[in-house]
Coordinates of C-alpha atoms and ligand atoms in Angstrom, one line a residue:
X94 CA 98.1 133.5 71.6
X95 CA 99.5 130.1 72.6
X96 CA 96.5 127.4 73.4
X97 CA 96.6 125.6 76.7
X98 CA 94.7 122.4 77.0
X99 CA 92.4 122.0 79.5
X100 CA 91.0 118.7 80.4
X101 CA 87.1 119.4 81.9
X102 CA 86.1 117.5 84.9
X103 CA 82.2 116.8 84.8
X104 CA 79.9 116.5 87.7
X105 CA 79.3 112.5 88.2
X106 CA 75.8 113.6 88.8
X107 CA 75.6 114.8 85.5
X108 CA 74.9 118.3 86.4
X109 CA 77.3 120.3 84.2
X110 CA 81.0 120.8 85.0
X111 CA 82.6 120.4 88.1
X112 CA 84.1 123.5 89.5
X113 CA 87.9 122.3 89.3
X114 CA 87.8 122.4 85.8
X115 CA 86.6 126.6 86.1
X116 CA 89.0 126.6 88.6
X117 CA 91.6 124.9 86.0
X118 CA 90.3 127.5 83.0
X119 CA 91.2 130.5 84.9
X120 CA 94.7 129.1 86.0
X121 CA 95.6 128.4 82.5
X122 CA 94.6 132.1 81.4
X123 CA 98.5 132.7 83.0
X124 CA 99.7 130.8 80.1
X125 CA 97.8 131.3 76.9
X126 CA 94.3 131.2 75.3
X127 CA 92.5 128.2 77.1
X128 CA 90.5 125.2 74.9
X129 CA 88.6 123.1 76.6
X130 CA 88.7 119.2 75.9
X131 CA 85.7 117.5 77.0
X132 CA 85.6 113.6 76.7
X133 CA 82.4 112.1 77.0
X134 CA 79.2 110.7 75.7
X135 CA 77.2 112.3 72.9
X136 CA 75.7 115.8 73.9
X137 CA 78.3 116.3 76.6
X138 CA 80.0 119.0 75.4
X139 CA 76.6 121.1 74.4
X140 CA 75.3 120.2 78.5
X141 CA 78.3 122.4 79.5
X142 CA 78.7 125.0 76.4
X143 CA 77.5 128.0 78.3
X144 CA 79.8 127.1 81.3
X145 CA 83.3 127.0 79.2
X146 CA 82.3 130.1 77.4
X147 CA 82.0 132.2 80.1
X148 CA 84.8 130.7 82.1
X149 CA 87.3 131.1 79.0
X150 CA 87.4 128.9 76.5
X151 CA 88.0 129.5 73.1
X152 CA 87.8 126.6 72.0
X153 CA 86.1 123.2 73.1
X154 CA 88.1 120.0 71.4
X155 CA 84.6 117.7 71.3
X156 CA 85.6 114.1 72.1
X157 CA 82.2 112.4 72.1
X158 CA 82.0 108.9 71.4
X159 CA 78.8 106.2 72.4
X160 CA 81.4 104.5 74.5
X161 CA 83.3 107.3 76.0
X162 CA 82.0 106.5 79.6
X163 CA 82.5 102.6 78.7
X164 CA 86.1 103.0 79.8
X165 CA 87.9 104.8 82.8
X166 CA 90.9 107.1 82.7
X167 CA 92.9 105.3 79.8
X168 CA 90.5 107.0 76.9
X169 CA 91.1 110.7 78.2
X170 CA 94.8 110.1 78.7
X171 CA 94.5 109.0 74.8
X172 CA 92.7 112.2 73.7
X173 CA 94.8 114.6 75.1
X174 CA 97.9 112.8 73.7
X175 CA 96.7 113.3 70.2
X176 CA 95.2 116.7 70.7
X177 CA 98.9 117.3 72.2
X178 CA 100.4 116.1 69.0
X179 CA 98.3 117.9 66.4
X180 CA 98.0 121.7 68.3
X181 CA 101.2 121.5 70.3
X182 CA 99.8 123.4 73.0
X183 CA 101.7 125.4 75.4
X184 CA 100.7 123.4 78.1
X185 CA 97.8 121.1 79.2
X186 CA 96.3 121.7 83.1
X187 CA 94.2 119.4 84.3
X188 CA 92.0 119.3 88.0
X189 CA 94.3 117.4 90.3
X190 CA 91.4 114.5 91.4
X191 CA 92.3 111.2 92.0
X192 CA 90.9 110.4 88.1
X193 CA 92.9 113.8 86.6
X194 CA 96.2 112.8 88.2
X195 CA 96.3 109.0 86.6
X196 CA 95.2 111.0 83.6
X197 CA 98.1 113.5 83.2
X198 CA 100.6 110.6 84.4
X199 CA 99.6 109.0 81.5
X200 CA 99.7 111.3 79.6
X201 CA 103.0 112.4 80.7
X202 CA 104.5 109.4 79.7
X203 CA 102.6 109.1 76.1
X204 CA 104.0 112.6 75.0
X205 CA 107.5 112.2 76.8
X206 CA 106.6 115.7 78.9
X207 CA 107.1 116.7 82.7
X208 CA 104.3 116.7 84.9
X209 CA 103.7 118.6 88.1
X210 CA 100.9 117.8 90.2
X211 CA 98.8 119.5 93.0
X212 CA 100.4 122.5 91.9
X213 CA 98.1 125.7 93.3
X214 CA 99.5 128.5 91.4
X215 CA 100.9 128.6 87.6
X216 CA 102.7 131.7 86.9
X217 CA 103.1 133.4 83.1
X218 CA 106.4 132.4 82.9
X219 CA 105.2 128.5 83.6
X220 CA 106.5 128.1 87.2
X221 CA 104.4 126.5 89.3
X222 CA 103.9 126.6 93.0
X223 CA 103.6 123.7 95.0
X224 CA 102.9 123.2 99.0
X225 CA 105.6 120.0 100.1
X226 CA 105.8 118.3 103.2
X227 CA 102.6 119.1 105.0
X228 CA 103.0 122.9 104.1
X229 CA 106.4 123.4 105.9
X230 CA 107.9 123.7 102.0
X231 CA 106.6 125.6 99.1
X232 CA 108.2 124.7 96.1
X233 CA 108.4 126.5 92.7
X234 CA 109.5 124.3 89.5
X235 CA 109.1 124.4 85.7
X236 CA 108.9 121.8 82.9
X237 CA 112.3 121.8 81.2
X238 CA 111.0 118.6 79.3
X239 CA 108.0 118.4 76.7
X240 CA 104.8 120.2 77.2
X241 CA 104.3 121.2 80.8
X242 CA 101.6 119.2 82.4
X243 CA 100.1 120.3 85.5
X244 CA 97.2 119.3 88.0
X245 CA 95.6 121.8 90.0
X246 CA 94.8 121.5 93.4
X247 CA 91.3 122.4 93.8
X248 CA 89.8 125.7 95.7
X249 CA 93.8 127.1 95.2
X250 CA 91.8 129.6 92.3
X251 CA 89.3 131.3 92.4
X252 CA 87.3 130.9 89.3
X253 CA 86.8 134.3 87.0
X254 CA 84.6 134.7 83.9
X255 CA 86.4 135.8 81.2
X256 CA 84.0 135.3 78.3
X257 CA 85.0 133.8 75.0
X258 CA 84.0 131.7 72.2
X259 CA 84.0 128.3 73.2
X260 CA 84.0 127.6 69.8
X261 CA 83.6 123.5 69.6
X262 CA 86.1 121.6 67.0
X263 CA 85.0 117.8 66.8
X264 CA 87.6 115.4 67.8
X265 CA 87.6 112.3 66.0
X266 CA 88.1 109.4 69.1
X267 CA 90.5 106.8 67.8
X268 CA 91.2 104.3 70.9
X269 CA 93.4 101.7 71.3
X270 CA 92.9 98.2 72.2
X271 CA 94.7 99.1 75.1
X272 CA 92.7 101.8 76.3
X273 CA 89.7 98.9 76.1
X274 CA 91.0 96.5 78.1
X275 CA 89.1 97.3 81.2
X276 CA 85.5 98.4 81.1
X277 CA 83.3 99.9 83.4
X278 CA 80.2 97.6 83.9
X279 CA 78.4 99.9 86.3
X280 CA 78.5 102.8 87.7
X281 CA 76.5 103.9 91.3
X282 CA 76.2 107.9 92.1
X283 CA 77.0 108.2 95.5
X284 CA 74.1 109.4 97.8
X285 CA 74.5 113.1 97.9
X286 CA 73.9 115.1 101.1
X287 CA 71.9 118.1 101.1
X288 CA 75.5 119.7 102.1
X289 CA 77.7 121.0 99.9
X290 CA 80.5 119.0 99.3
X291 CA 83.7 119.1 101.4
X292 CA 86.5 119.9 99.1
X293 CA 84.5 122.7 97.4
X294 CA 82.4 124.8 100.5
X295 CA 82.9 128.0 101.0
X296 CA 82.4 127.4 104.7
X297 CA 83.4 124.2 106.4
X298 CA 83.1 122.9 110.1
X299 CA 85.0 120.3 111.1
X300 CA 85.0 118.1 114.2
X301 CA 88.1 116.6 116.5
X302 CA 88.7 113.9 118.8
X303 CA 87.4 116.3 121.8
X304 CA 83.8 116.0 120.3
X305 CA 84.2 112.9 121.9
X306 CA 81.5 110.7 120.1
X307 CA 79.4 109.8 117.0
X308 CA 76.2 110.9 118.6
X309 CA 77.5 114.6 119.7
X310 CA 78.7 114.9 116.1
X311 CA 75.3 116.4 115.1
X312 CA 76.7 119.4 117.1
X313 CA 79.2 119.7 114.7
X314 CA 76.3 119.4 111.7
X315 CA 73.5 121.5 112.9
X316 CA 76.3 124.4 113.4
X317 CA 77.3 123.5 109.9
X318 CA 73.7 123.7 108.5
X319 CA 72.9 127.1 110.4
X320 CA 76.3 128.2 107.7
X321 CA 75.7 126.2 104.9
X322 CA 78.5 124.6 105.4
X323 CA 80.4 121.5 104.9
X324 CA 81.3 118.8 107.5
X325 CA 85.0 117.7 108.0
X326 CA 86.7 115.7 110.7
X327 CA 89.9 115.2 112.2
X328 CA 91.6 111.7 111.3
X329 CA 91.5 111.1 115.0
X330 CA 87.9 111.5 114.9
X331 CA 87.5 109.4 112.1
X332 CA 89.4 106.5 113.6
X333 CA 87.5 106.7 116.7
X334 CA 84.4 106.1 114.2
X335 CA 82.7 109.4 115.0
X336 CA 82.4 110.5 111.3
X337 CA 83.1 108.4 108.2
X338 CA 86.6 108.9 106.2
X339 CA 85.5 110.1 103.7
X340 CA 85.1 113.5 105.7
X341 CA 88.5 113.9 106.8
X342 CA 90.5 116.7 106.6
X343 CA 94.7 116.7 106.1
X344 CA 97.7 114.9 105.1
X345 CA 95.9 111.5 105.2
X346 CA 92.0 113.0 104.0
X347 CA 91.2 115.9 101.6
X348 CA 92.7 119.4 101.5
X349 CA 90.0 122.2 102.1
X350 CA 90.8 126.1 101.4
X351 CA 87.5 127.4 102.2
X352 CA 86.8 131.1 103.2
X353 CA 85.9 129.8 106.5
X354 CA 87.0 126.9 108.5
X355 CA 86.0 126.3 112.1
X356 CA 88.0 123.7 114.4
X357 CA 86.0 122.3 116.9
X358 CA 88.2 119.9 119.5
X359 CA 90.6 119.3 117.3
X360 CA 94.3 120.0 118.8
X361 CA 95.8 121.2 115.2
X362 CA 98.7 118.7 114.8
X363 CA 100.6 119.4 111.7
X364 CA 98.8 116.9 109.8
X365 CA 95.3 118.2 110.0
X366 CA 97.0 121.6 109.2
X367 CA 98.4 120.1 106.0
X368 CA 94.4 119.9 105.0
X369 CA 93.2 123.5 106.1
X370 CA 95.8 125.6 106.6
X371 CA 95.5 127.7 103.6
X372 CA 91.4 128.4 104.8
X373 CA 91.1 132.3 104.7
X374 CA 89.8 132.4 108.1
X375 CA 90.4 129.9 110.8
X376 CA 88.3 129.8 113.9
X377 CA 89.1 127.6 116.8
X378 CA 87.1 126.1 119.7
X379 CA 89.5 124.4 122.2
X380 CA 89.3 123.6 125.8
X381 CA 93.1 124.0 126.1
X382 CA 94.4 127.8 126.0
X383 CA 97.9 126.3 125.2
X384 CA 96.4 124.0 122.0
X385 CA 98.6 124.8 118.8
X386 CA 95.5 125.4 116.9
X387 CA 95.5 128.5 118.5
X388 CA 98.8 129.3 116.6
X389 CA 97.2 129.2 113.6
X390 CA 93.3 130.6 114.4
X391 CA 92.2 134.0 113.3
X392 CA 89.5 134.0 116.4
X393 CA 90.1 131.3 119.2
X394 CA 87.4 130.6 122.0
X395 CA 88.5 128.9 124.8
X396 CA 85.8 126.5 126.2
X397 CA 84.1 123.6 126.6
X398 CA 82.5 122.6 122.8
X399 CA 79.5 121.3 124.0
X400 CA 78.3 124.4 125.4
X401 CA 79.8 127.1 122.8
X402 CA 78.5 125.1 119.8
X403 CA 74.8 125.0 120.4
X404 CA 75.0 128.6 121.6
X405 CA 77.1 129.5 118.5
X406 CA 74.2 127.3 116.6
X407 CA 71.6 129.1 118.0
X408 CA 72.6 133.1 118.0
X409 CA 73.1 132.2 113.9
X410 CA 69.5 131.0 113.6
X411 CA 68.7 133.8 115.6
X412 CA 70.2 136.5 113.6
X413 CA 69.0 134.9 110.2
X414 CA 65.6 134.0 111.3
Ligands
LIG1111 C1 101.3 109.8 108.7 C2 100.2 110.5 109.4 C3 99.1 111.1 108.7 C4 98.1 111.8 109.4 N1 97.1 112.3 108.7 C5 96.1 113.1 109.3 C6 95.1 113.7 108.6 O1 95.0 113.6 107.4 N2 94.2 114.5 109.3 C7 94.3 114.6 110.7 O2 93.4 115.3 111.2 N3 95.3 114.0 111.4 C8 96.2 113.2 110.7 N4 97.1 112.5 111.4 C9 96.9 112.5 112.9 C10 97.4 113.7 113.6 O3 98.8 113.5 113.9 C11 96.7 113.9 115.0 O4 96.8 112.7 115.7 C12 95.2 114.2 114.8 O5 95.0 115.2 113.9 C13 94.6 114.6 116.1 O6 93.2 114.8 116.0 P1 92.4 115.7 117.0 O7 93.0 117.1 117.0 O8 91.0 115.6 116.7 O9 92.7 115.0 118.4 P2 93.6 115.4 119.6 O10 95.0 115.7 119.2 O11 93.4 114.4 120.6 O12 92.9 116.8 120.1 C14 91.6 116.9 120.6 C15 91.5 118.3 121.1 O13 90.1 118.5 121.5 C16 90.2 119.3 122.7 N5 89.0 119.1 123.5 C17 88.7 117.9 124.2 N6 87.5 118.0 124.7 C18 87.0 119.2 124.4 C19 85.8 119.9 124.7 N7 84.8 119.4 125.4 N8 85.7 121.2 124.2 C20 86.6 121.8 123.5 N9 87.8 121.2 123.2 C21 88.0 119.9 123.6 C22 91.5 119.0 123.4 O14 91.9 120.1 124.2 C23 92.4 118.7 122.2 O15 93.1 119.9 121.8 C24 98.1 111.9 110.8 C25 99.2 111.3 111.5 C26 100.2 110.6 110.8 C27 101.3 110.1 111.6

């Protein structure tokens, strides 16, 4: 069976892989036999053995080097370049993060291949599906040039377990003076919240301009925390400063797909869809009977926030206490 690269994405916390890259081993399972390439410092790839084994790898390509972490995208890009050259893979799908795009653009250009990114599906037959123009479009293309590169847009898969051998091949790490020329002199974890984070909850709760200020976000997070959800925001929110950027959802912030999303004050302009509108589930709360959220909500409730949310809040700690 053909082999399909798969670059792994660890958790900058350093606990294990991220769940893009199971995500990103299940998708490739369309195309071939998945092999794992993990690029990191010595005893990486043995920190997150048990994960690519039962997720489907077959392989894992070990490129472990003291200074693997030294250097940012241009090292990876590298690997993969040669691994492309001496197993000519059937493909190569990498998560679709900020990092994993620059990182199969490179690469594209390195091994003269096409490149599709923030693709959500890959079919046998190497199409891929992609959502264009805030979700009014889907698209489905192929690579007619190379070796089809893809990134996947995270939560569009759900990750199976498909065990296998995960049987590690070392990878000797030749970089180039190139790669070198920038290193990383430091590196700070960001603080993590007890909450799960945004782009990977199963259940996420996100707040509008109708919440009307910072302080009365914590509406928006205790019904969160009665769900262990995540927190999001609408960009209009953001900008108003009620929650930091880095929460928001849509066109402009991060795209969510979680099994549930609820809207709280947040009108549902087709920019915030762009970011949520592939959620399983959609609840609204929303003031306004005519808001076009309402269009796109499984379950709408018509009313004011700050009186359905702390009720909402408190019948869930009710019925789990
Ligand atoms: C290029 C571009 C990119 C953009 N990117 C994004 C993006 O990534 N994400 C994004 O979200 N937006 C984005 N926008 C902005 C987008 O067009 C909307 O302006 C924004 O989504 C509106 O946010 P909102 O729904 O919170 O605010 P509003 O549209 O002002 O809606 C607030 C809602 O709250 C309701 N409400 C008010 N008070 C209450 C109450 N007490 N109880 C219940 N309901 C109440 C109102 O009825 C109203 O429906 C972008 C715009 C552009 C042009």
């Amino acid at each position: 069976m053909a082999e399909v690269l798969v670059l792994v994405e660890l958790d900058p916390a350093g606990e294990g892989v991220r769940k893009t890259t199971l995500e990103a081993l299940t998708a490739a399972r369309a195309l071939g036999e998945p092999s794992a390439v993990v690029v990191g410092a010595p005893g990486t790839a043995a920190s997150v053995q048990d994960a690519l084994a039962e997720y489907g790898a077959g392989k894992v390509y070990v490129a472990e080097s003291a200074e693997a972490d030294d250097f940012l995208v241009a090292p990876k890009a590298e690997v993969l370049a040669q691994l492309v050259g001496a197993v000519a893979p059937a493909a190569v799908v990498v998560p679709s993060s900020p990092e994993g795009k620059e990182i199969a653009g490179r690469l594209a250009i390195k091994t003269g291949s096409g490149f599709l990114t923030d693709v959500t599906e890959i079919a046998p037959d190497g199409t891929a599906t992609q959502v264009a123009f805030a979700g009014q479009t889907i698209v489905h293309s192929r690579v007619t040039v190379g070796t089809p590169i893809y990134t996947l847009r995270g939560n569009s898969v759900t990750p199976v377990p498909a065990p296998a051998a995960a049987s590690q091949v070392p990878v000797q790490v030749t970089l180039s003076e190139r790669a070198r020329q920038t290193r990383v002199v430091d590196r700070v974890v960001e603080a993590k919240s007890s909450r799960p984070e945004l782009t990977e909850a199963a259940v996420v709760v996100s707040g509008g301009r109708g919440v009307a200020s910072a302080e009365n976000f914590s509406l928006i997070e205790a019904l969160a925390d009665s769900l262990g959800a995540a927190v999001g925001a609408s960009r209009a929110a953001v900008d108003s400063g009620f929650y930091p950027h880095t929460f928001q959802v849509g066109q402009t912030g991060k795209t969510v797909s979680p099994q549930l999303y609820i809207a709280v004050g947040i009108s549902g302009a087709i920019q915030h869809r762009a970011g949520m509108q592939t959620s399983k589930t959609i609840v609204a709360v929303n003031k306004d009977p005519e808001a076009p959220i309402f269009e796109l909500a499984d379950f709408g409730v018509v009313g004011d926030l700050n009186t359905i949310v702390p009720a909402a809040t408190q019948q869930i700690a009710a019925r789990k206490g």
